């Protein structure tokens, strides 16, 4: 495996050198991208992921997009037929990224520290001024829910991490055997006494 990776790196280096030496403004690397199975773009201040990126790296098995500003995924994510793990923690998702529910090979989905909610109610513990300063609304959208029915049909799914998301009580009621995967949630905060 390391030998193949080394050969791939050498091919990339040759193509980059040829591009620089020939002073061309484009670089085609299709044969190389098909051999890439793991990409980390964590903490790069990405605001979007393009469909071209997804179709270019069609053989991905692991994708780490943690710590960016993403709020949606392109539909083309459904074409990642080998994807086993995706890390979308610490982004700006307000809705569960629906295309993920169609990726049959996914084993792990990490959405920790996003803004995924399940009911329209005030977010407790935050004064409205600080939420507005952070670019977040005071009321999560009513249709921002976790498609548990779809996820429950995903035979490969082993773990869904929704810690530090303002999910509603209906999501907390989901336990095995109702769902065949581990659902990771933050401990429920105590209700403040009036």
Tab-separated table of C-alpha atoms in Angstrom:
chain	number	residue	atom	x	y	z
A	1	UNK	CA	0.000	0.000	0.000
A	2	UNK	CA	2.781	2.439	0.910
A	3	UNK	CA	4.533	1.640	-2.358
A	4	UNK	CA	1.367	2.526	-4.335
A	5	UNK	CA	0.972	5.744	-2.352
A	6	UNK	CA	4.603	6.626	-3.003
A	7	UNK	CA	4.127	6.015	-6.711
A	8	UNK	CA	1.010	8.191	-6.700
A	9	UNK	CA	2.867	11.011	-4.934
A	10	UNK	CA	5.704	10.748	-7.458
A	11	UNK	CA	3.190	10.972	-10.350
A	12	UNK	CA	1.619	14.065	-8.796
A	13	UNK	CA	5.045	15.666	-8.333
A	14	UNK	CA	5.936	14.962	-11.976
A	15	UNK	CA	2.642	16.436	-13.214
A	16	UNK	CA	3.066	19.543	-11.059
A	17	UNK	CA	6.657	20.003	-12.277
A	18	UNK	CA	5.560	19.574	-15.914
A	19	UNK	CA	2.811	22.137	-15.400
A	20	UNK	CA	5.230	24.655	-13.889
A	21	UNK	CA	7.929	24.067	-16.491
A	22	UNK	CA	5.477	24.340	-19.404
A	23	UNK	CA	3.839	27.391	-17.812
A	24	UNK	CA	0.360	25.968	-18.288
A	25	UNK	CA	-2.539	27.099	-16.159
A	26	UNK	CA	-4.289	23.758	-15.611
A	27	UNK	CA	-3.439	20.419	-14.125
A	28	UNK	CA	-5.365	17.205	-14.921
A	29	UNK	CA	-4.856	14.431	-12.409
A	30	UNK	CA	-7.762	12.003	-12.913
A	31	UNK	CA	-5.634	8.848	-12.606
A	32	UNK	CA	-4.230	10.092	-9.298
A	33	UNK	CA	-7.523	11.212	-7.736
A	34	UNK	CA	-9.093	7.782	-8.175
A	35	UNK	CA	-6.486	6.348	-5.798
A	36	UNK	CA	-7.198	8.831	-2.997
A	37	UNK	CA	-9.306	7.268	-0.250
A	38	UNK	CA	-8.897	9.649	2.683
A	39	UNK	CA	-9.049	13.457	2.610
A	40	UNK	CA	-8.886	15.883	5.524
A	41	UNK	CA	-9.866	19.484	4.890
A	42	UNK	CA	-10.450	20.171	8.583
A	43	UNK	CA	-10.138	23.737	9.887
A	44	UNK	CA	-9.789	25.421	6.491
A	45	UNK	CA	-12.646	27.947	6.763
A	46	UNK	CA	-14.502	26.247	3.888
A	47	UNK	CA	-17.928	27.737	3.234
A	48	UNK	CA	-19.035	25.182	0.666
A	49	UNK	CA	-18.126	21.892	-0.897
A	50	UNK	CA	-18.559	21.730	-4.658
A	51	UNK	CA	-20.125	18.922	-6.612
A	52	UNK	CA	-16.957	18.808	-8.705
A	53	UNK	CA	-14.878	18.024	-5.618
A	54	UNK	CA	-17.184	15.120	-4.786
A	55	UNK	CA	-17.190	13.681	-8.308
A	56	UNK	CA	-13.412	14.139	-8.641
A	57	UNK	CA	-12.692	12.151	-5.480
A	58	UNK	CA	-15.286	9.439	-6.109
A	59	UNK	CA	-13.305	6.684	-4.353
A	60	UNK	CA	-13.246	8.361	-0.929
A	61	UNK	CA	-13.621	6.165	2.124
A	62	UNK	CA	-13.065	8.856	4.771
A	63	UNK	CA	-13.750	12.582	4.540
A	64	UNK	CA	-12.890	14.997	7.348
A	65	UNK	CA	-14.503	18.427	6.958
A	66	UNK	CA	-14.549	19.331	10.666
A	67	UNK	CA	-14.127	22.918	11.831
A	68	UNK	CA	-15.320	24.754	8.723
A	69	UNK	CA	-18.334	26.941	7.867
A	70	UNK	CA	-20.330	24.374	5.908
A	71	UNK	CA	-24.114	24.412	6.138
A	72	UNK	CA	-25.046	21.996	3.345
A	73	UNK	CA	-23.609	19.229	1.170
A	74	UNK	CA	-24.065	18.811	-2.579
A	75	UNK	CA	-26.441	16.070	-3.769
A	76	UNK	CA	-23.470	14.434	-5.494
A	77	UNK	CA	-22.379	13.120	-2.083
A	78	UNK	CA	-24.777	10.257	-2.835
A	79	UNK	CA	-22.322	9.110	-5.531
A	80	UNK	CA	-19.603	8.348	-2.954
A	81	UNK	CA	-20.213	4.604	-3.062
A	82	UNK	CA	-17.224	3.725	-0.848
A	83	UNK	CA	-17.566	6.415	1.849
A	84	UNK	CA	-17.435	4.852	5.323
A	85	UNK	CA	-16.856	7.863	7.582
A	86	UNK	CA	-17.581	11.572	7.361
A	87	UNK	CA	-16.666	14.147	9.995
A	88	UNK	CA	-18.759	17.313	9.774
A	89	UNK	CA	-18.311	18.382	13.385
A	90	UNK	CA	-17.973	22.085	14.276
A	91	UNK	CA	-19.668	23.416	11.143
A	92	UNK	CA	-22.920	25.325	10.656
A	93	UNK	CA	-25.439	22.659	9.706
A	94	UNK	CA	-28.963	23.564	10.812
A	95	UNK	CA	-30.501	20.612	8.990
A	96	UNK	CA	-29.297	17.047	8.876
A	97	UNK	CA	-27.472	16.733	5.514
A	98	UNK	CA	-30.086	14.603	3.706
A	99	UNK	CA	-27.727	13.295	0.968
A	100	UNK	CA	-25.881	11.324	3.661
A	101	UNK	CA	-28.940	9.150	4.250
A	102	UNK	CA	-28.539	7.816	0.698
A	103	UNK	CA	-24.902	6.711	1.151
A	104	UNK	CA	-25.388	3.027	1.945
A	105	UNK	CA	-21.746	2.393	2.922
A	106	UNK	CA	-21.567	5.037	5.678
A	107	UNK	CA	-20.626	3.615	9.064
A	108	UNK	CA	-19.889	6.836	10.983
A	109	UNK	CA	-21.440	10.295	10.720
A	110	UNK	CA	-20.033	12.959	13.046
A	111	UNK	CA	-22.141	16.129	13.297
A	112	UNK	CA	-21.044	17.197	16.771
A	113	UNK	CA	-21.250	20.934	17.571
A	114	UNK	CA	-23.541	22.046	14.750
A	115	UNK	CA	-26.938	23.714	15.016
A	116	UNK	CA	-29.190	20.782	14.174
A	117	UNK	CA	-32.498	21.119	15.976
A	118	UNK	CA	-35.715	19.146	15.945
A	119	UNK	CA	-38.365	21.537	17.218
A	120	UNK	CA	-39.113	25.237	17.127
A	121	UNK	CA	-38.299	26.512	20.585
A	122	UNK	CA	-35.849	28.981	22.108
A	123	UNK	CA	-32.310	27.745	22.502
A	124	UNK	CA	-31.789	27.609	26.257
A	125	UNK	CA	-28.784	29.113	27.941
A	126	UNK	CA	-28.019	31.761	25.314
A	127	UNK	CA	-29.183	35.356	25.474
A	128	UNK	CA	-30.595	36.429	22.094
A	129	UNK	CA	-27.971	39.183	21.682
A	130	UNK	CA	-25.046	36.753	21.854
A	131	UNK	CA	-26.751	34.396	19.381
A	132	UNK	CA	-27.317	37.222	16.922
A	133	UNK	CA	-23.675	38.275	17.258
A	134	UNK	CA	-22.653	34.697	16.467
A	135	UNK	CA	-24.824	34.739	13.345
A	136	UNK	CA	-27.353	32.269	14.734
A	137	UNK	CA	-31.077	32.728	14.989
A	138	UNK	CA	-32.910	32.567	18.285
A	139	UNK	CA	-35.421	29.951	17.075
A	140	UNK	CA	-34.215	26.890	15.186
A	141	UNK	CA	-36.254	26.197	12.040
A	142	UNK	CA	-39.238	23.886	12.531
A	143	UNK	CA	-38.272	21.570	9.667
A	144	UNK	CA	-34.717	20.995	10.931
A	145	UNK	CA	-35.007	17.398	11.997
A	146	UNK	CA	-33.004	14.234	11.957
A	147	UNK	CA	-34.392	11.756	9.369
A	148	UNK	CA	-34.197	8.822	11.756
A	149	UNK	CA	-36.490	6.650	9.612
A	150	UNK	CA	-34.094	6.927	6.659
A	151	UNK	CA	-31.027	6.453	8.849
A	152	UNK	CA	-32.536	3.350	10.465
A	153	UNK	CA	-32.597	1.671	7.048
A	154	UNK	CA	-28.869	2.220	6.531
A	155	UNK	CA	-27.480	-1.270	7.173
A	156	UNK	CA	-23.851	-0.089	7.512
A	157	UNK	CA	-24.444	2.862	9.873
A	158	UNK	CA	-22.861	2.187	13.280
A	159	UNK	CA	-22.603	5.640	14.848
A	160	UNK	CA	-24.304	9.028	14.528
A	161	UNK	CA	-22.759	11.754	16.703
A	162	UNK	CA	-25.148	14.645	17.406
A	163	UNK	CA	-23.506	15.854	20.627
A	164	UNK	CA	-23.732	19.605	21.275
A	165	UNK	CA	-26.692	20.098	18.915
A	166	UNK	CA	-30.018	21.495	20.126
A	167	UNK	CA	-31.935	18.323	19.206
A	168	UNK	CA	-35.444	17.957	20.562
A	169	UNK	CA	-36.760	15.432	23.067
A	170	UNK	CA	-38.207	13.192	20.332
A	171	UNK	CA	-34.686	12.400	19.127
A	172	UNK	CA	-33.616	11.554	22.682
A	173	UNK	CA	-36.339	8.897	22.895
A	174	UNK	CA	-34.770	6.888	20.083
A	175	UNK	CA	-32.936	3.902	21.490
A	176	UNK	CA	-32.019	0.428	20.379
A	177	UNK	CA	-33.751	-1.624	18.991
A	178	UNK	CA	-35.694	1.240	17.357
A	179	UNK	CA	-32.473	2.355	15.685
A	180	UNK	CA	-29.688	-0.085	14.786
A	181	UNK	CA	-26.811	2.352	15.399
A	182	UNK	CA	-25.259	4.230	18.317
A	183	UNK	CA	-26.826	7.663	18.677
A	184	UNK	CA	-24.447	9.951	20.587
A	185	UNK	CA	-26.088	12.939	22.278
A	186	UNK	CA	-25.026	15.459	24.898
A	187	UNK	CA	-26.532	14.977	28.341
A	188	UNK	CA	-29.880	16.711	28.643
A	189	UNK	CA	-29.575	20.038	30.416
A	190	UNK	CA	-31.690	20.409	33.541
A	191	UNK	CA	-34.761	22.576	33.131
A	192	UNK	CA	-34.225	25.864	35.028
A	193	UNK	CA	-36.558	26.397	37.965
A	194	UNK	CA	-38.710	29.494	37.806
